Coordinates of C-alpha atoms and ligand atoms in Angstrom, one line a residue:
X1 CA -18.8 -15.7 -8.4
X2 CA -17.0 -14.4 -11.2
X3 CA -13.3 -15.8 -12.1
X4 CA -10.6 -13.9 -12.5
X5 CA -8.8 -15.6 -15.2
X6 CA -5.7 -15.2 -15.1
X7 CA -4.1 -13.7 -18.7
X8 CA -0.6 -15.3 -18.3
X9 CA 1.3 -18.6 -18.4
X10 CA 3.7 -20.2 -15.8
X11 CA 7.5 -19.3 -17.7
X12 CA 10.0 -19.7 -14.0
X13 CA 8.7 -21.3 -10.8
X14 CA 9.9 -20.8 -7.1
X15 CA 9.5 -24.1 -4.8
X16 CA 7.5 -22.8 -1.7
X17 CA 7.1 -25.6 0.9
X18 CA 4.7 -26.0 4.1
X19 CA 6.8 -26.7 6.8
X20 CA 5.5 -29.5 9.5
X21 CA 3.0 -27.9 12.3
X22 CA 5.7 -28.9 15.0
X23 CA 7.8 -26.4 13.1
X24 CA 6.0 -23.8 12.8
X25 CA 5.0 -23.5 16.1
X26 CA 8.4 -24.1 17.6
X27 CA 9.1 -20.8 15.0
X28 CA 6.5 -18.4 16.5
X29 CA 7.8 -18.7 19.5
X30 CA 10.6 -18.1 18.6
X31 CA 10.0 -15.1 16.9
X32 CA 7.7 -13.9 20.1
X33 CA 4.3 -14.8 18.2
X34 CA 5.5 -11.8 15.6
X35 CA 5.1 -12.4 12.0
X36 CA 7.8 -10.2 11.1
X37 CA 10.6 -12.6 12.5
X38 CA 9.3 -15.5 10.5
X39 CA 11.9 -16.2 8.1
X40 CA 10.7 -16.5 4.9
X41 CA 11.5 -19.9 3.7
X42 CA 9.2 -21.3 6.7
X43 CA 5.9 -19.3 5.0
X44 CA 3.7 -21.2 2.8
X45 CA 2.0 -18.0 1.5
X46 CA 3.5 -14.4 2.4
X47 CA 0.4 -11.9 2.4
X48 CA 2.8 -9.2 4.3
X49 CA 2.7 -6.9 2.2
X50 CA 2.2 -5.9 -1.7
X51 CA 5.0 -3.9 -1.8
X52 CA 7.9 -5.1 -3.7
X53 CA 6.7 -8.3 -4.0
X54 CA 5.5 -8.1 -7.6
X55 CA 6.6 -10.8 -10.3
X56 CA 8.2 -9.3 -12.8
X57 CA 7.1 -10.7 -16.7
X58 CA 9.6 -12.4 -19.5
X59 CA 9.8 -9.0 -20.9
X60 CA 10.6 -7.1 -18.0
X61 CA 13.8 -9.7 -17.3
X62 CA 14.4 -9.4 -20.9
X63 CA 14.7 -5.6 -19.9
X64 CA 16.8 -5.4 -17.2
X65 CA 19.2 -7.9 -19.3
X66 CA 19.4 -4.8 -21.7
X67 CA 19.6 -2.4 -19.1
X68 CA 22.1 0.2 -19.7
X69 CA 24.1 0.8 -16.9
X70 CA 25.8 4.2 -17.8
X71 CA 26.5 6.6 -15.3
X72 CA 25.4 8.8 -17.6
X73 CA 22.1 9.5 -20.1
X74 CA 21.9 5.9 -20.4
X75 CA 19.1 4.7 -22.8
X76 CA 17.2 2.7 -19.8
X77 CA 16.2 6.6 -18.6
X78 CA 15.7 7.8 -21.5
X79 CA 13.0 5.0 -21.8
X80 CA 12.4 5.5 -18.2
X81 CA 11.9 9.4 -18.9
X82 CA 9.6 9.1 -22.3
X83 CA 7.3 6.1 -20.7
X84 CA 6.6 8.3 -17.6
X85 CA 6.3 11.5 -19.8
X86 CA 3.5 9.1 -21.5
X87 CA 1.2 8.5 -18.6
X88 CA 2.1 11.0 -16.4
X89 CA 2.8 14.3 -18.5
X90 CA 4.5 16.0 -16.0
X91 CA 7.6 18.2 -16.8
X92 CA 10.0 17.0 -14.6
X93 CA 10.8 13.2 -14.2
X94 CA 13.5 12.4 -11.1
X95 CA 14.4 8.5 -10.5
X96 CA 15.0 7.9 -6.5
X97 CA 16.1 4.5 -4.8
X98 CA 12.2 4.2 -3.6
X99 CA 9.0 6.3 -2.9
X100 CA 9.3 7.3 1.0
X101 CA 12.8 9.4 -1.1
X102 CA 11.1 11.0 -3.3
X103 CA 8.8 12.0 -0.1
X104 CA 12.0 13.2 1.9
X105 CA 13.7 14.9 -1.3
X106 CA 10.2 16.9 -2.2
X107 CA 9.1 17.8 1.1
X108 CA 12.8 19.1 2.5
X109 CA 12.2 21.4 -0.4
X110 CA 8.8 22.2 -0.5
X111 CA 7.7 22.4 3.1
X112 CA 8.9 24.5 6.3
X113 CA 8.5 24.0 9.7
X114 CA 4.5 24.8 11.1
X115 CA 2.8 24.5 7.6
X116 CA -0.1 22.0 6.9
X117 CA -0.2 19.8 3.9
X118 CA -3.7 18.1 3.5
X119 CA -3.9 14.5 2.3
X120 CA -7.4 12.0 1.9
X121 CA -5.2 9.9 4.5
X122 CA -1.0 9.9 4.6
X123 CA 0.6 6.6 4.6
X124 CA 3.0 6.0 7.4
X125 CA 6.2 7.2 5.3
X126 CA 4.2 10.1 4.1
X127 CA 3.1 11.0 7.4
X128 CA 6.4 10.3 8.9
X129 CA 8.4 12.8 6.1
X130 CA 5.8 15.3 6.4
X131 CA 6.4 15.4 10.4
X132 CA 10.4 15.4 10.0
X133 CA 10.6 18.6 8.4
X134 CA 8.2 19.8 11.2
X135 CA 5.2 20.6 9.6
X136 CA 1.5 18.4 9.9
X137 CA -0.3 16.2 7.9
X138 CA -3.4 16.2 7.9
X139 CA -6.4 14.1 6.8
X140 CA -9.3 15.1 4.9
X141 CA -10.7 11.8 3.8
X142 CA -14.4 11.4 3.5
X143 CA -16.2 10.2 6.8
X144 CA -17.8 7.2 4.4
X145 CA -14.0 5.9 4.7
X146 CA -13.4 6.0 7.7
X147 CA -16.3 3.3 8.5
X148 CA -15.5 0.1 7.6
X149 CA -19.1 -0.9 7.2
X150 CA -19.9 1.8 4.4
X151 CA -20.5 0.4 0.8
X152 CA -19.4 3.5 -0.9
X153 CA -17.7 3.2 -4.3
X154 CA -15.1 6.1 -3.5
X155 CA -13.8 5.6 0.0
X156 CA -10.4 7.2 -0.7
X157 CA -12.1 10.5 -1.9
X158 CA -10.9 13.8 -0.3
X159 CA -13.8 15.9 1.3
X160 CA -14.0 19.2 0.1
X161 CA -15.1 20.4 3.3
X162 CA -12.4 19.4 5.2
X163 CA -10.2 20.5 2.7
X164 CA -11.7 24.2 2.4
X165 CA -12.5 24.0 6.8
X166 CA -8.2 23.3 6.6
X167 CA -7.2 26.7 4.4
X168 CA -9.8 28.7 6.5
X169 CA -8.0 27.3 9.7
X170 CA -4.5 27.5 8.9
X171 CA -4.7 30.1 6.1
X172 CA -3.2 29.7 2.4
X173 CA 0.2 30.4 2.9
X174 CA 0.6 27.9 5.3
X175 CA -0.6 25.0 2.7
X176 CA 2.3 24.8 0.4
X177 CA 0.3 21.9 -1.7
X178 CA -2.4 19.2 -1.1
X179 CA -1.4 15.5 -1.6
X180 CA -4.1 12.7 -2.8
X181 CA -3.4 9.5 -2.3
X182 CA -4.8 6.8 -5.1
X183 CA -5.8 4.2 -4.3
X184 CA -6.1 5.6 -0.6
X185 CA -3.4 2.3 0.7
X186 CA -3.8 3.4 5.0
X187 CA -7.6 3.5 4.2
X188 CA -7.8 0.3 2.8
X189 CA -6.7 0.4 -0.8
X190 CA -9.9 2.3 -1.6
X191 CA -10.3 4.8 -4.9
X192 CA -10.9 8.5 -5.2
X193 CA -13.3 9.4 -8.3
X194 CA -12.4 11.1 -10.9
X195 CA -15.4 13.7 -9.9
X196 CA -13.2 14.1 -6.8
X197 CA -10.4 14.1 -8.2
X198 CA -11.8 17.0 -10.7
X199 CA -13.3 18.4 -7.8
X200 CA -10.2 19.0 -5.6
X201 CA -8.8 19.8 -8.8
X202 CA -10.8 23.1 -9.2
X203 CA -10.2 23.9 -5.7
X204 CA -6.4 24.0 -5.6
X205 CA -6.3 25.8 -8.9
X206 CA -8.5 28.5 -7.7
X207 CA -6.2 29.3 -5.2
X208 CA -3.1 28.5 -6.6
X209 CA -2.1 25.7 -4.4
X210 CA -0.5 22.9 -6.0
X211 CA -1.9 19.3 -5.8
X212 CA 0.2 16.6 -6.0
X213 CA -0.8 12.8 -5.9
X214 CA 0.9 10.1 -4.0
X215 CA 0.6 7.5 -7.5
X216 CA 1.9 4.2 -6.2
X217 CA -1.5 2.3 -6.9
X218 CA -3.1 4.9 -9.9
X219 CA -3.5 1.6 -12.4
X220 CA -5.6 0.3 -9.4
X221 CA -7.3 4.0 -8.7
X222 CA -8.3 4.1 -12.8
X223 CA -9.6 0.8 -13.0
X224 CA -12.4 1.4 -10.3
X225 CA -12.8 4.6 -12.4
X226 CA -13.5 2.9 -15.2
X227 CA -15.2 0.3 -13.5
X228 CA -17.5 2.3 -10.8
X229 CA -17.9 5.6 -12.4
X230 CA -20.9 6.7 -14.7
X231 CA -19.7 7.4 -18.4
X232 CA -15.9 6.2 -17.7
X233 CA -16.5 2.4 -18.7
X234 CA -15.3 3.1 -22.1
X235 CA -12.1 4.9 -21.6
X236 CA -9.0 3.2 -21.7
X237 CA -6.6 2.8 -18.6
X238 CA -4.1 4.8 -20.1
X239 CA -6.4 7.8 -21.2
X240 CA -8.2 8.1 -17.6
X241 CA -4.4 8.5 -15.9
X242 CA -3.4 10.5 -18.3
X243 CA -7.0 12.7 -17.4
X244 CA -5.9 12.2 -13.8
X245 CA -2.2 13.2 -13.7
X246 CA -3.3 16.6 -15.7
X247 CA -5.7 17.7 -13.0
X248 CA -2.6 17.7 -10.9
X249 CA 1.2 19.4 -10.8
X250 CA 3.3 16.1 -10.4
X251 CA 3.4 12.4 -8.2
X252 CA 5.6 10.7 -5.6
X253 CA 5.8 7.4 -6.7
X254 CA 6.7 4.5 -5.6
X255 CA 7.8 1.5 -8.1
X256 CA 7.1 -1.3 -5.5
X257 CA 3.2 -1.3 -6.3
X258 CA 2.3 -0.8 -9.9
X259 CA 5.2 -0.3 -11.5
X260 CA 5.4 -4.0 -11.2
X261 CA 9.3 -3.9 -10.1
X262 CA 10.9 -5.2 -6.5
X263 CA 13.0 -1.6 -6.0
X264 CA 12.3 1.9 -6.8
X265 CA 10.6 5.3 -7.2
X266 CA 10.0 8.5 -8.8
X267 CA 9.3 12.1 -8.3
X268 CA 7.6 14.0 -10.9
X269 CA 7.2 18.0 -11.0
X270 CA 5.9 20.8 -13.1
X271 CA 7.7 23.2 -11.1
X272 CA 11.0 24.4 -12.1
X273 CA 12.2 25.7 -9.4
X274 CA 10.8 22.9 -6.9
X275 CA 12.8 20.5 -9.6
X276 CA 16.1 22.2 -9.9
X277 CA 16.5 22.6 -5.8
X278 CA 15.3 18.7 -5.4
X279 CA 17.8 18.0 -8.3
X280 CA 20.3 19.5 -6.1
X281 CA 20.1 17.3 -3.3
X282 CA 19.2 14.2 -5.3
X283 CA 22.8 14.5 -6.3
X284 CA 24.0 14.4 -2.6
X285 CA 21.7 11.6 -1.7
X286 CA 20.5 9.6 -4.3
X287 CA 22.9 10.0 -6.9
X288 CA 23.3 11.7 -10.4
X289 CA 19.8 12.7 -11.7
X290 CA 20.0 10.1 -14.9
X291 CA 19.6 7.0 -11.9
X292 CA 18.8 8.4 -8.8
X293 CA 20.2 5.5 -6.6
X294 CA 18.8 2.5 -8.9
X295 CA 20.5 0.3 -11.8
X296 CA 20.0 1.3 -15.3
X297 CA 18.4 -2.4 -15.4
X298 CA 16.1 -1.4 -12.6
X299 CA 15.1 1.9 -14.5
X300 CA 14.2 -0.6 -17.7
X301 CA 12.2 -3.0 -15.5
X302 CA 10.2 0.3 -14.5
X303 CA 9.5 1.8 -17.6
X304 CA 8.3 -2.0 -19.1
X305 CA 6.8 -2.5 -15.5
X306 CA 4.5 0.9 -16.3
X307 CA 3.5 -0.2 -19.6
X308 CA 2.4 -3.6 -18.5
X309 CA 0.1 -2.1 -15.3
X310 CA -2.0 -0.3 -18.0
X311 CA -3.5 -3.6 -19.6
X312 CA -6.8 -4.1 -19.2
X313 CA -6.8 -7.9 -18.9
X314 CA -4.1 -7.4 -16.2
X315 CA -6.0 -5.3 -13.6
X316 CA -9.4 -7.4 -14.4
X317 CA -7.6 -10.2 -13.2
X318 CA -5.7 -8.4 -10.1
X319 CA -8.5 -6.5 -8.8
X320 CA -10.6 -9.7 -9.2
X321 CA -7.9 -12.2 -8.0
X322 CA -8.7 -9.5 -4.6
X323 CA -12.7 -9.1 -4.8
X324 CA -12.4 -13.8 -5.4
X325 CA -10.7 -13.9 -2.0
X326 CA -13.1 -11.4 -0.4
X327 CA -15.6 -13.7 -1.5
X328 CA -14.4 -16.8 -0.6
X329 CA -14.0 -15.3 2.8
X330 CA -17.5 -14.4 3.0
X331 CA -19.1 -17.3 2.1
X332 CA -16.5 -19.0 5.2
X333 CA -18.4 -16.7 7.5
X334 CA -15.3 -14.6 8.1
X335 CA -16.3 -10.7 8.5
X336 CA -14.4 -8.4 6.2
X337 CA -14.0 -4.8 5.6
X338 CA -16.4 -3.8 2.4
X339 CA -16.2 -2.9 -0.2
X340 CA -13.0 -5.2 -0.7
X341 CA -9.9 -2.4 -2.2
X342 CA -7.4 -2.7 -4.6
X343 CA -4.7 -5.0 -3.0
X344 CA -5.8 -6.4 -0.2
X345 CA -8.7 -8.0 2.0
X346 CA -9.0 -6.9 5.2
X347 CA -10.6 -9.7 8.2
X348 CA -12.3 -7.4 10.9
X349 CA -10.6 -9.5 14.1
X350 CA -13.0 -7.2 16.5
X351 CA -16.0 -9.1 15.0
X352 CA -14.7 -12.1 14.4
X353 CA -13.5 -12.6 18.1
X354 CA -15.1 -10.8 20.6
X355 CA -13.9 -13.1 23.2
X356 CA -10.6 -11.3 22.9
X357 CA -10.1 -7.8 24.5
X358 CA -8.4 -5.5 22.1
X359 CA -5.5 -5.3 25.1
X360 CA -5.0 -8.7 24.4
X361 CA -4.7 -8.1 20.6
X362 CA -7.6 -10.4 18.7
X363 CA -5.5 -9.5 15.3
X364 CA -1.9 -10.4 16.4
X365 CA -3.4 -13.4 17.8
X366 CA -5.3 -14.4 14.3
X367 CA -2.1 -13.7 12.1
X368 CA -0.3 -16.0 14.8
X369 CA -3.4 -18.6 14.3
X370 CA -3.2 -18.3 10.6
X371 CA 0.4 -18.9 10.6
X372 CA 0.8 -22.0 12.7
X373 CA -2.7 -23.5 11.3
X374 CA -1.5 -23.3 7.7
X375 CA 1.9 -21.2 7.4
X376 CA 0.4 -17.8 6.3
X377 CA 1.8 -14.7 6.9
X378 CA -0.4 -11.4 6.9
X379 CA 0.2 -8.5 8.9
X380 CA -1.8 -6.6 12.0
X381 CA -3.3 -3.5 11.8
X382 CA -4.7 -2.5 15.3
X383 CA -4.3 -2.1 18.5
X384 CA -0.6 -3.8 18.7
X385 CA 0.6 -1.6 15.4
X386 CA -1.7 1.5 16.8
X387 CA -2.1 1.3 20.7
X388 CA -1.1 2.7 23.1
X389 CA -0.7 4.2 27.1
X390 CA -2.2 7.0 27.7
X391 CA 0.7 9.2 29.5
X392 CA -1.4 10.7 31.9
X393 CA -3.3 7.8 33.3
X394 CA -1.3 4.5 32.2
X395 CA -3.9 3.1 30.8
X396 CA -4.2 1.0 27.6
X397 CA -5.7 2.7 24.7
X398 CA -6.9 0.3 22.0
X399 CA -6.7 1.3 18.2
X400 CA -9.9 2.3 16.8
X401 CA -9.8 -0.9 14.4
X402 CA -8.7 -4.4 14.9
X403 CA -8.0 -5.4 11.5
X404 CA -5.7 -8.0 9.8
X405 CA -4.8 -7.5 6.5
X406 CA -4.6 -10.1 4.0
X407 CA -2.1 -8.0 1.0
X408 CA -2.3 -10.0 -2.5
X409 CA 1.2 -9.8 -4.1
X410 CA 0.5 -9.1 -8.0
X411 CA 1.3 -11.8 -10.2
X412 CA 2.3 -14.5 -7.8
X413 CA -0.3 -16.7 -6.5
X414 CA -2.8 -19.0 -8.0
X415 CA -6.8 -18.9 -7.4
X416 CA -6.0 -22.3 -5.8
X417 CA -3.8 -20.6 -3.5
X418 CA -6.3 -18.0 -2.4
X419 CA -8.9 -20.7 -2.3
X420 CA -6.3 -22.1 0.4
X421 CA -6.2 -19.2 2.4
X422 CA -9.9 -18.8 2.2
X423 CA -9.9 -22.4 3.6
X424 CA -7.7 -21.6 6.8
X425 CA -9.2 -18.3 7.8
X426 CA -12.5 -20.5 7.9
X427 CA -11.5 -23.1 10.0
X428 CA -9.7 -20.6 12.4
X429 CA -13.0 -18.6 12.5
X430 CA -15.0 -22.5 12.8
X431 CA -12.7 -22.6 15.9
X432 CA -12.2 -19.6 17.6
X433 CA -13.6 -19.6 20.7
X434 CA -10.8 -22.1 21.5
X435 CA -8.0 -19.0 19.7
X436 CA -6.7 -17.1 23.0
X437 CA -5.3 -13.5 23.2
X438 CA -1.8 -12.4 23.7
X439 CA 0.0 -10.1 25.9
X440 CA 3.7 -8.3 25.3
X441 CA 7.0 -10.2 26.6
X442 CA 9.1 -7.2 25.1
X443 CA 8.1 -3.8 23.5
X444 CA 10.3 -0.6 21.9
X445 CA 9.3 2.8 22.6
X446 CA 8.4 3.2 19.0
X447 CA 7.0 1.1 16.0
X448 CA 6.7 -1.7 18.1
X449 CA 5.0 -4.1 15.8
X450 CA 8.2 -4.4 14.1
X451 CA 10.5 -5.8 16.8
X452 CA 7.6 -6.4 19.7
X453 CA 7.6 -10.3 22.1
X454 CA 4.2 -11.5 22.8
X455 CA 2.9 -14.8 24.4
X456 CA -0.6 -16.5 24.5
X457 CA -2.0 -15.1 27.7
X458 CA -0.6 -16.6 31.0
X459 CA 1.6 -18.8 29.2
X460 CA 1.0 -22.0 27.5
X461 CA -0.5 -22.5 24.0
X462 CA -2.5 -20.7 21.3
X463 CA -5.5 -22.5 20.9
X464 CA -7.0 -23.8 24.5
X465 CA -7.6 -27.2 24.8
Ligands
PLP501 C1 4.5 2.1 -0.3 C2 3.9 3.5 -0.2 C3 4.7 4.6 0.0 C4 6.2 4.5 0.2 O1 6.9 3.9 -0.8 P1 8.2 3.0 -0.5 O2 8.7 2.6 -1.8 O3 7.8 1.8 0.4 O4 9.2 3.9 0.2 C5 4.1 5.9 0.0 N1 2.8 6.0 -0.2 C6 2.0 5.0 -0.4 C7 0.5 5.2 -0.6 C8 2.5 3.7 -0.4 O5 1.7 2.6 -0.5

């Protein structure tokens, strides 16, 4: 197994602690056996999410110390604007507060009610701002992604059949543009080539439909590029975005991922018309179009946050820091989804405890194990994020995966951390049969992941005697 050293010294540390086992268990039940309600001070190691959770480097605080708060023109956007203009090349360069409003800001001016807008998979807020202005997102991933057994290279690639079966169906002037999402984040942090890429390219162009990519991982997305893809290995990081961005007519962005910052977001456009009515209401929302809701220190962390995500050394490390703990997990006997993605590892809980019915949620039940066996937190994605009732017959309708997702913050823990998680998730899995299911105390009508109750089955604890 290959290392992934890391290319960076220890400046500022933050004291974590692993609060006593009587502790944490008298915690998840008080939070209803739901990660979410664990306050953060109580988690050894937060694998929530990789969003926002980025440490920032001595040169990015030195930054935001210089950051120029202006109302006005200040010089963090104008370093903002030119480092954006570098990678990116697009026209227009809009600052929002974070990426889902540059989603609401572009689509309230670029989509109307009933038309399609073709994605290789939305993420939730893409979906979800899509929907609001009543039109329907739609996903045109290949099938290779959508099996989580598949060793394909490029599971985030678009199919060019679905995309072309799409305009036949709904017609051209209902697809105002086509969205690619890279890395694809809801199908696992997996890449789309830059054949695809090229390839979906060609087919907008030919029929004048715009193609705009969702960028909030595209260091991630280049690297497997360069990495995966015949004749790229050469290239530097900077020169295959650049390649990338040009096939296209502008980005939503958001900063959270690799931008390397904790807030913020962009919205880039060739367009002019598309960037003077979104310039319009940025000024209603967001705020004047030099800030767009963030700090003139938060712009500077951005623009240094940019530079920083194109070093080679850096995404070696992060995509290998990843790849290490699929690994480790492996070699524990824990089944995972393959090939491991960008910026997370994903544990298949269907496989790894089929003594759990997915109404009893298997996944809920191992991020609840994980938690009160070693004070990890790491977030479900199945049947209690995705299930449902049918509304017709009542019954319980599982999600087509059971899946908990293990998301690796970027720059913040140590190989001997991972090694530690690796180390938990084995002895849950050495145990399971004991693990027992859940069932839901309390649920809202919608997004109940984020506020639902559970209990182990029947009442009493976790892990049968
Ligand atoms: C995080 C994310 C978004 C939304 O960005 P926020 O900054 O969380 O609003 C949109 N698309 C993808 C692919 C993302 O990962």
């Amino acid at each position: 197994m290959e290392l992934p050293l890391e290319p960076y010294r220890t400046k500022v540390v933050e004291r974590i602690r692993l609060v006593s086992r009587d502790e944490r268990l008298a915690l998840l039940k008080r939070a209803g056996y739901n990660l979410f309600w664990i306050p953060s001070d109580a988690t050894y190691i937060d694998l929530l999410t990789d969003s926002g959770t980025s440490a920032m480097s001595d040169t990015q605080w030195a930054a935001m110390i210089k950051g120029d708060e202006a109302y006005a023109c200040s010089s963090s956007f104008v370093d903002f604007e030119a480092t954006i203009h570098s990678i990116f090349g697009y026209k227009h360069v809009i600052p929002t507060h974070q990426g889902r409003a540059a989603e609401d800001l572009f689509f309230g001016v670029a989509l109307r009610p009933g038309d399609v807008v073709p994605n290789n998979t939305h993420f939730d807020t893409t979906r979800a701002n899509v929907e609001s202005k009543g039109a329907v997102a739609l996903d045109c991933v290949i099938d290779e992604g959508l099996r989580p057994d598949c060793p394909h290279p490029f599971k985030g690639n678009m199919s060019l059949a679905k995309l072309e079966a799409a305009l036949a169906q709904y017609g051209r002037e209902r697809v105002p543009l086509v969205m690619l999402t890279i890395t694809n984040n809801s199908g696992g942090g997996q890449p789309a080539s830059l054949e695809n890429i090229r390839s979906v390219s060609d087919f907008c162009r030919q029929r004048g439909v715009p193609l705009i990519f969702d960028a909030c991982r595209f260091a991630e997305n280049a690297f497997f590029i360069r990495e995966r893809e015949p004749g790229q290995g050469n290239r530097s990081i900077q020169e295959i975005a650049q390649e990338i961005f040009s096939l296209g007519d502008g980005c939503t962005m958001s900063a959270k991922k690799d931008a390397l910052v904790n807030i913020g977001g962009f919205l880039c456009l060739n367009r002019d018309d598309w960037a003077e009515a979104v310039t319009n209401q940025l000024i209603l929302t967001e705020g004047f179009p030099t800030y767009g809701g963030l700090a003139g220190r938060d712009l500077a962390a951005i623009a240094q946050g940019l530079r920083e995500v194109l070093d080679l050394e850096y995404l070696r490390y992060r995509i290998g820091q990843v790849a290490y703990l699929g690994e480790l997990l492996q070699n524990k006997g824990v089944p995972i989804l393959q090939p491991v993605g960008g910026h997370a590892v994903y544990i298949d809980a269907k496989a790894m405890l089929p003594h759990i019915a997915p109404e009893c949620f298997p996944g809920q039940a191992l991020t609840a194990a994980l938690y009160l066996e070693a004070g990890i937190r790491a977030v479900e994605i199945g049947s209690l994020m995705f299930g449902r009732d049918d509304a017709v017959t009542g019954r319980f309708v599982p999600a087509p995966l059971e899946l908990v997702r293990l998301a690796v913050p970027r720059r913040v823990y140590s190989l001997a951390q991972l090694a530690y998680v690796a180390e938990a998730c084995g002895r849950i899995a050495a145990a399971k049969s004991r693990l027992r299911g859940l069932e839901i105390e309390f649920a809202p009508p919608v997004l109940r992941h984020f506020r639902a109750r559970l209990r182990p089955v029947g009442g009493g604890d976790l892990f049968a005697a």
